[in-house]
Short mmCIF file of C-alpha atoms in Angstrom, two decimals:
data_model
loop_
_atom_site.label_atom_id
_atom_site.label_comp_id
_atom_site.label_asym_id
_atom_site.label_seq_id
_atom_site.Cartn_x
_atom_site.Cartn_y
_atom_site.Cartn_z
CA UNK A 138 72.20 74.00 -52.58
CA UNK A 139 75.33 72.11 -52.83
CA UNK A 140 74.97 68.50 -52.43
CA UNK A 141 76.76 67.86 -49.23
CA UNK A 142 74.39 70.59 -47.60
CA UNK A 143 71.29 69.02 -48.88
CA UNK A 144 72.76 65.55 -47.88
CA UNK A 145 73.31 66.87 -45.14
CA UNK A 146 69.76 68.22 -44.34
CA UNK A 147 68.42 64.56 -45.05
CA UNK A 148 70.61 63.40 -42.31
CA UNK A 149 69.22 65.76 -39.75
CA UNK A 150 65.93 64.59 -40.67
CA UNK A 151 65.16 62.87 -37.59
CA UNK A 152 65.80 65.90 -35.67
CA UNK A 153 62.97 67.54 -36.70
CA UNK A 154 60.09 64.01 -36.20
CA UNK A 155 61.54 64.19 -32.97
CA UNK A 156 60.52 67.38 -32.26
CA UNK A 157 57.43 67.59 -33.54
CA UNK A 158 56.61 64.40 -30.71
CA UNK A 159 57.94 66.50 -28.83
CA UNK A 160 55.98 69.60 -28.84
CA UNK A 161 52.89 66.87 -29.64
CA UNK A 162 53.99 64.97 -26.67
CA UNK A 163 53.28 68.28 -24.26
CA UNK A 164 50.34 68.75 -25.78
CA UNK A 165 51.63 72.52 -27.11
CA UNK A 166 49.24 73.61 -30.13
CA UNK A 167 46.22 72.53 -27.77
CA UNK A 168 47.50 75.29 -25.14
CA UNK A 169 47.37 77.65 -28.42
CA UNK A 170 43.60 76.69 -29.25
CA UNK A 171 42.24 80.12 -27.93
CA UNK A 172 44.84 82.60 -29.19
CA UNK A 173 48.52 83.27 -29.36
CA UNK A 174 50.93 82.42 -25.66
CA UNK A 175 54.40 83.30 -25.28
CA UNK A 176 57.05 81.45 -24.80
CA UNK A 177 57.20 82.15 -20.84
CA UNK A 178 52.91 81.44 -20.72
CA UNK A 179 53.25 78.08 -21.93
CA UNK A 180 56.13 76.69 -20.41
CA UNK A 181 54.56 77.94 -16.87
CA UNK A 182 51.70 76.07 -17.60
CA UNK A 183 53.19 73.22 -19.21
CA UNK A 184 55.58 72.70 -16.80
CA UNK A 185 58.75 73.28 -18.81
CA UNK A 186 62.07 75.20 -19.64
CA UNK A 187 60.98 78.82 -20.91
CA UNK A 188 64.94 78.36 -22.51
CA UNK A 189 64.13 75.00 -23.55
CA UNK A 190 60.52 75.24 -25.34
CA UNK A 191 61.24 78.61 -27.08
CA UNK A 192 64.78 76.89 -29.15
CA UNK A 193 61.66 74.27 -29.92
CA UNK A 194 58.82 76.49 -31.03
CA UNK A 195 62.32 78.38 -33.24
CA UNK A 196 63.14 75.02 -34.92
CA UNK A 197 59.40 74.20 -35.43
CA UNK A 198 58.39 77.90 -36.60
CA UNK A 199 61.21 77.61 -39.10
CA UNK A 200 59.57 74.83 -40.47
CA UNK A 201 55.61 76.41 -40.77
CA UNK A 202 54.60 74.65 -37.64
CA UNK A 203 54.10 76.87 -35.34
CA UNK A 204 54.17 81.52 -35.84
CA UNK A 205 55.15 83.90 -34.17
CA UNK A 206 52.95 87.44 -34.42
CA UNK A 207 53.84 91.13 -34.06
CA UNK A 208 54.40 90.58 -30.40
CA UNK A 209 56.96 88.19 -30.39
CA UNK A 210 53.60 85.21 -29.22
CA UNK A 211 53.51 81.75 -30.68
CA UNK A 212 50.21 81.14 -32.68
CA UNK A 213 48.81 77.90 -35.02
CA UNK A 214 49.33 77.18 -37.89
CA UNK A 215 47.61 74.94 -40.62
CA UNK A 216 50.21 72.24 -39.85
CA UNK A 217 50.47 72.74 -35.77
CA UNK A 218 46.46 72.77 -35.51
CA UNK A 219 47.22 69.01 -37.16
CA UNK A 220 49.27 68.43 -33.45
CA UNK A 221 45.69 69.08 -31.27
CA UNK A 222 44.14 66.03 -30.10
CA UNK A 223 40.78 67.57 -30.38
CA UNK A 224 40.43 68.03 -34.38
CA UNK A 225 39.48 65.67 -37.18
CA UNK A 226 42.40 63.64 -38.56
CA UNK A 227 44.52 65.03 -35.81
CA UNK A 228 48.38 63.64 -36.25
CA UNK A 229 49.10 64.25 -33.02
CA UNK A 230 48.88 60.39 -32.21
CA UNK A 231 51.57 59.78 -34.98
CA UNK A 232 53.70 62.22 -33.81
CA UNK A 233 53.69 60.82 -29.94
CA UNK A 234 54.07 57.47 -31.80
CA UNK A 235 56.85 58.13 -34.28
CA UNK A 236 58.89 59.37 -31.46
CA UNK A 237 58.60 57.09 -28.35
CA UNK A 238 61.52 55.40 -27.20
CA UNK A 239 59.88 52.50 -28.28
CA UNK A 240 59.77 52.84 -31.66
CA UNK A 241 62.99 54.56 -32.09
CA UNK A 242 64.85 51.48 -30.55
CA UNK A 243 63.07 49.62 -33.53
CA UNK A 244 64.34 51.41 -35.68
CA UNK A 245 67.75 51.54 -34.62
CA UNK A 246 67.73 48.54 -35.59
CA UNK A 247 66.96 48.71 -39.46
CA UNK A 248 70.42 48.17 -40.56
CA UNK A 249 69.86 44.11 -39.73
CA UNK A 250 65.99 44.51 -41.00
CA UNK A 251 68.05 45.46 -44.14
CA UNK A 252 70.76 42.74 -44.16
CA UNK A 253 68.03 39.97 -43.22
CA UNK A 254 64.90 40.73 -44.83
CA UNK A 255 63.46 40.10 -41.61
CA UNK A 256 61.13 42.05 -39.43
CA UNK A 257 63.15 42.77 -36.23
CA UNK A 258 60.28 43.58 -33.31
CA UNK A 259 60.49 39.79 -32.26
CA UNK A 260 64.34 39.79 -32.18
CA UNK A 261 64.58 42.73 -29.73
CA UNK A 262 61.16 42.11 -28.62
CA UNK A 263 61.12 38.50 -27.37
CA UNK A 264 57.52 39.10 -29.11
CA UNK A 265 55.80 40.27 -32.37
CA UNK A 266 54.69 43.68 -32.64
CA UNK A 267 51.39 43.05 -32.43
CA UNK A 268 51.97 41.31 -29.07
CA UNK A 269 54.04 43.48 -27.67
CA UNK A 270 52.14 46.63 -28.22
CA UNK A 271 49.09 44.55 -26.56
CA UNK A 272 51.56 44.00 -23.67
CA UNK A 273 53.37 47.54 -22.98
CA UNK A 274 50.03 49.45 -21.84
CA UNK A 275 51.86 52.62 -22.22
CA UNK A 276 52.97 52.05 -25.97
CA UNK A 277 50.47 49.90 -27.16
CA UNK A 278 47.85 53.19 -25.80
CA UNK A 279 49.82 55.71 -28.31
CA UNK A 280 50.05 53.13 -30.98
CA UNK A 281 46.29 52.30 -31.40
CA UNK A 282 46.04 55.95 -31.03
CA UNK A 283 47.64 56.50 -33.76
CA UNK A 284 46.22 53.97 -35.81
CA UNK A 285 42.59 55.37 -35.10
CA UNK A 286 44.35 58.33 -36.34
CA UNK A 287 45.22 57.05 -39.42
CA UNK A 288 41.73 55.76 -39.57
CA UNK A 289 40.15 59.21 -39.30
CA UNK A 290 42.49 60.66 -41.56
CA UNK A 291 41.25 58.40 -44.26
CA UNK A 292 37.37 57.56 -43.95
CA UNK A 293 36.50 60.99 -45.22
CA UNK A 294 38.35 60.70 -47.91
CA UNK A 295 36.98 57.29 -48.48
CA UNK A 296 33.30 57.76 -48.05
CA UNK A 297 33.78 60.52 -50.25
CA UNK A 298 35.61 58.80 -53.19
CA UNK A 299 33.42 55.23 -53.29
CA UNK A 300 30.22 54.71 -53.62
CA UNK A 301 28.62 51.68 -51.31
CA UNK A 302 25.04 52.56 -52.04
CA UNK A 303 24.62 49.48 -54.49
CA UNK A 304 25.61 47.10 -51.38
CA UNK A 305 23.65 45.50 -49.00
CA UNK A 306 26.10 43.35 -46.52
CA UNK A 307 29.76 45.12 -45.87
CA UNK A 308 31.50 43.68 -44.14
CA UNK A 309 34.65 45.17 -42.22
CA UNK A 310 36.95 42.91 -41.75
CA UNK A 311 40.31 43.50 -39.02
CA UNK A 312 37.83 47.06 -38.82
CA UNK A 313 39.01 47.98 -35.42
CA UNK A 314 36.29 49.49 -33.11
CA UNK A 315 34.14 50.29 -36.35
CA UNK A 316 35.18 54.09 -37.03
CA UNK A 317 35.25 53.40 -41.14
CA UNK A 318 32.56 51.34 -40.64
CA UNK A 319 30.09 53.63 -38.73
CA UNK A 320 30.76 56.51 -41.82
CA UNK A 321 29.70 54.50 -44.56
CA UNK A 322 26.89 53.11 -43.41
CA UNK A 323 25.76 56.73 -41.95
CA UNK A 324 26.05 57.14 -45.90
CA UNK A 325 24.47 53.94 -46.90
CA UNK A 326 20.72 54.09 -45.26
CA UNK A 327 19.96 50.79 -46.44
CA UNK A 328 22.19 48.77 -46.23
CA UNK A 329 23.67 46.69 -43.02
CA UNK A 330 27.84 46.06 -41.74
CA UNK A 331 29.33 43.31 -40.12
CA UNK A 332 32.39 44.51 -37.81
CA UNK A 333 34.26 41.90 -37.83
CA UNK A 334 38.27 41.90 -35.47
CA UNK A 335 39.96 39.75 -32.83
CA UNK A 336 37.67 39.12 -29.62
CA UNK A 337 40.16 41.60 -27.90
CA UNK A 338 39.30 44.79 -29.93
CA UNK A 339 35.85 44.65 -30.75
CA UNK A 340 35.31 43.84 -27.13
CA UNK A 341 35.77 47.96 -27.27
CA UNK A 342 34.02 48.30 -30.08
CA UNK A 343 30.75 50.26 -30.40
CA UNK A 344 31.45 53.89 -29.55
CA UNK A 345 31.60 55.29 -33.41
CA UNK A 346 28.85 53.10 -34.06
CA UNK A 347 26.70 54.40 -31.96
CA UNK A 348 27.72 57.51 -32.33
CA UNK A 349 26.34 57.75 -36.45
CA UNK A 350 23.13 55.71 -34.79
CA UNK A 351 24.13 53.19 -36.94
CA UNK A 352 24.56 50.01 -34.42
CA UNK A 353 20.89 48.64 -34.87
CA UNK A 354 21.91 48.10 -38.47
CA UNK A 355 25.29 46.96 -37.16
CA UNK A 356 26.99 43.22 -35.78
CA UNK A 357 29.13 42.60 -34.67
CA UNK A 358 31.45 39.04 -34.54
CA UNK A 359 34.51 38.23 -33.27
CA UNK A 360 37.22 36.03 -34.83
CA UNK A 361 40.89 35.64 -36.74
CA UNK A 362 40.34 36.33 -40.69
CA UNK A 363 43.39 33.96 -40.56
CA UNK A 364 40.52 31.38 -39.92
CA UNK A 365 37.69 32.36 -41.28
CA UNK A 366 35.27 35.48 -41.85
CA UNK A 367 31.62 36.20 -41.94
CA UNK A 368 29.54 34.82 -44.87
CA UNK A 369 27.26 36.22 -46.77
CA UNK A 370 28.32 39.51 -47.17
CA UNK A 371 28.31 41.54 -51.08
CA UNK A 372 30.69 43.82 -49.84
CA UNK A 373 34.63 43.16 -47.63
CA UNK A 374 36.43 45.81 -46.53
CA UNK A 375 39.67 45.41 -45.16
CA UNK A 376 41.51 48.89 -44.99
CA UNK A 377 44.87 49.04 -43.25
CA UNK A 378 45.51 44.89 -43.58
CA UNK A 379 47.37 43.37 -46.42
CA UNK A 380 50.13 45.52 -46.01
CA UNK A 381 50.82 43.72 -42.81
CA UNK A 382 51.24 40.34 -44.03
CA UNK A 383 54.13 38.21 -46.16
CA UNK A 384 52.45 37.16 -49.63
CA UNK A 385 51.42 34.21 -48.35
CA UNK A 386 49.31 34.98 -45.02
CA UNK A 387 47.74 37.45 -47.46
CA UNK A 388 46.66 35.08 -49.50
CA UNK A 389 44.69 32.86 -46.39
CA UNK A 390 43.53 35.84 -45.84
CA UNK A 391 41.93 36.81 -49.34
CA UNK A 392 41.05 32.69 -49.59
CA UNK A 393 39.19 32.86 -46.43
CA UNK A 394 37.02 36.11 -47.37
CA UNK A 395 36.85 34.23 -51.31
CA UNK A 396 35.12 31.40 -49.67
CA UNK A 397 32.80 33.78 -47.67
CA UNK A 398 31.89 36.52 -50.32
CA UNK A 399 28.49 36.11 -52.64
CA UNK A 400 29.72 35.48 -56.29
CA UNK A 401 28.61 38.72 -57.27
CA UNK A 402 30.61 40.08 -54.11
CA UNK A 403 33.23 42.77 -54.41
CA UNK A 404 36.43 42.82 -52.15
CA UNK A 405 38.29 46.22 -51.99
CA UNK A 406 40.93 46.35 -49.78
CA UNK A 407 42.61 50.06 -48.56
CA UNK A 408 45.66 51.33 -48.38
CA UNK A 409 48.70 52.59 -50.26
CA UNK A 410 49.80 51.55 -53.81
CA UNK A 411 53.32 52.24 -54.80
CA UNK A 412 53.81 53.57 -57.72
CA UNK A 413 56.88 52.79 -60.24
CA UNK A 414 59.50 54.78 -60.61
CA UNK A 415 61.29 57.13 -58.40
CA UNK A 416 59.32 59.49 -57.03
CA UNK A 417 58.62 60.10 -53.90
CA UNK A 418 56.01 59.34 -52.17
CA UNK A 419 54.74 57.77 -48.89
CA UNK A 420 54.02 54.51 -49.09
CA UNK A 421 58.03 53.99 -49.68
CA UNK A 422 57.75 55.48 -46.63
CA UNK A 423 55.61 53.05 -44.90
CA UNK A 424 57.15 50.33 -46.59
CA UNK A 425 60.07 50.21 -44.70
CA UNK A 426 58.06 50.36 -41.79
CA UNK A 427 56.24 46.81 -42.63
CA UNK A 428 59.86 45.53 -42.72
CA UNK A 429 61.79 46.43 -39.73
CA UNK A 430 58.14 46.10 -37.87
CA UNK A 431 56.65 43.32 -38.55
CA UNK A 432 57.06 41.75 -42.53
CA UNK A 433 54.78 42.55 -44.02
CA UNK A 434 55.23 45.24 -47.61
CA UNK A 435 53.40 48.09 -49.17
CA UNK A 436 52.79 46.69 -53.33
CA UNK A 437 52.75 48.22 -56.45
CA UNK A 438 49.44 48.04 -58.48
CA UNK A 439 50.79 45.00 -60.34
CA UNK A 440 51.64 43.40 -57.09
CA UNK A 441 48.24 43.70 -55.79
CA UNK A 442 46.60 42.01 -58.89
CA UNK A 443 49.28 39.72 -58.99
CA UNK A 444 48.01 38.16 -55.56
CA UNK A 445 44.20 38.53 -55.75
CA UNK A 446 44.42 36.66 -58.98
CA UNK A 447 46.00 33.82 -56.86
CA UNK A 448 43.52 33.66 -54.50
CA UNK A 449 40.25 33.86 -57.22
CA UNK A 450 39.78 37.25 -57.58
CA UNK A 451 40.02 39.96 -60.50
CA UNK A 452 41.51 43.24 -60.45
CA UNK A 453 38.37 45.68 -60.92
CA UNK A 454 39.13 49.12 -60.21
CA UNK A 455 41.62 51.47 -58.72
CA UNK A 456 39.85 54.40 -57.49
CA UNK A 457 42.54 57.20 -55.78
CA UNK A 458 41.58 59.92 -52.63
CA UNK A 459 42.32 63.15 -51.32
CA UNK A 460 43.88 60.93 -48.83
CA UNK A 461 47.19 58.88 -49.29
CA UNK A 462 44.88 55.67 -49.71
CA UNK A 463 43.47 54.19 -52.96
CA UNK A 464 40.86 51.69 -53.15
CA UNK A 465 41.39 48.41 -54.48
CA UNK A 466 38.18 46.56 -55.77
CA UNK A 467 38.19 43.25 -57.28
CA UNK A 468 35.52 40.27 -57.95
CA UNK A 469 35.59 37.05 -57.35
CA UNK A 470 36.18 34.80 -60.47
#
C-alpha cells in the first residue's frame, strides 16, 4: 500500500472504533447468538434503520467482525463473539466505553495533554476521572463494567500462569469486587484472602466470592492504599493499580505495602509492561490513555525495577501470561 493510503487508513481508524462501539451499544452480537439473521430482521428487533444497520454491518464484516452467509444473512465470528454480553472475557463494555461521548470528548484534548504532560479530565470536568465516574451515573456504569471486563480478560490467564499455592494469606489491594481474588482462592484451597478497596467499592463486593464458594475464606476490608493496607499477608496483589498514578504516588502505595508485608512475603504487580524498542504493543496505546485521563503511565521493565527498589523491594521475576498482562514479582529487602 502506498504510504499516503496507509496513513489514510490509520487516520480513519477511529471510524472503526465507533462502528464497533455502535454495534456493542445496540447489542447486535446478542441478537445473533442463536444463529444468522438478515439485516431486515435485526433492524426490526433493534428498532433502527435497515439501511443504516446494513452499512454498519458491511463495514464491520469487511474487518472480520460479523460475516455474511450464502443467503446474505449476518452471523457471528470469533471477533464478534467478544461483543456479546454473556461470554467470558466479553469486550462489549470496553467498546461502549471507548465509543461513549464522554470518553471521546476526553480524547479530543490529547493535544493539550501532550503539550503539558498533564491529565486533562479534571480541567474538562472540574473533578478527577475517578470522581467524574462516580458523579455521572450513566458513564460511571459503563466505566465500571469496562474495568470488570478487563479483569475477566486477565484472571484466567493470571491463575494459569502463576502458582499461588505457597501463600497462606493473599491480600488483593484495590481488588474491586473480588473477581480475581475469588478465582485465585478457588485454585488455592488452603489459602485465605483479604479483599481491600475503598468503602464505596467494597460495599458492592461479595458476589464473585460467593459464586466461587470462597467467601468463608475471605474477609473484606475498606480503606485507601494511600493510608495503609491490611498487615500480615504473605502475598500482596496490585492488579491494574500502579499505572494510574505518578511515580511519587506509587512509591507511597508500595511503601504502605512494604510496611505491612511479612519478611518472606511477595508483592505481585499485575499489569502491562512497555517493551523496549518501537514494536507495536498495547501498552503504548494505554500509556497515552493514562497520560490523558489520570496522569499515570505504563512502565518498562527497568522502570518497574527502579520503583520497587525505591520502596524497599527487589524485583525477582516477571511472568508473562496468555493475556496482555504480566506479573511482576518482588520481595522485601
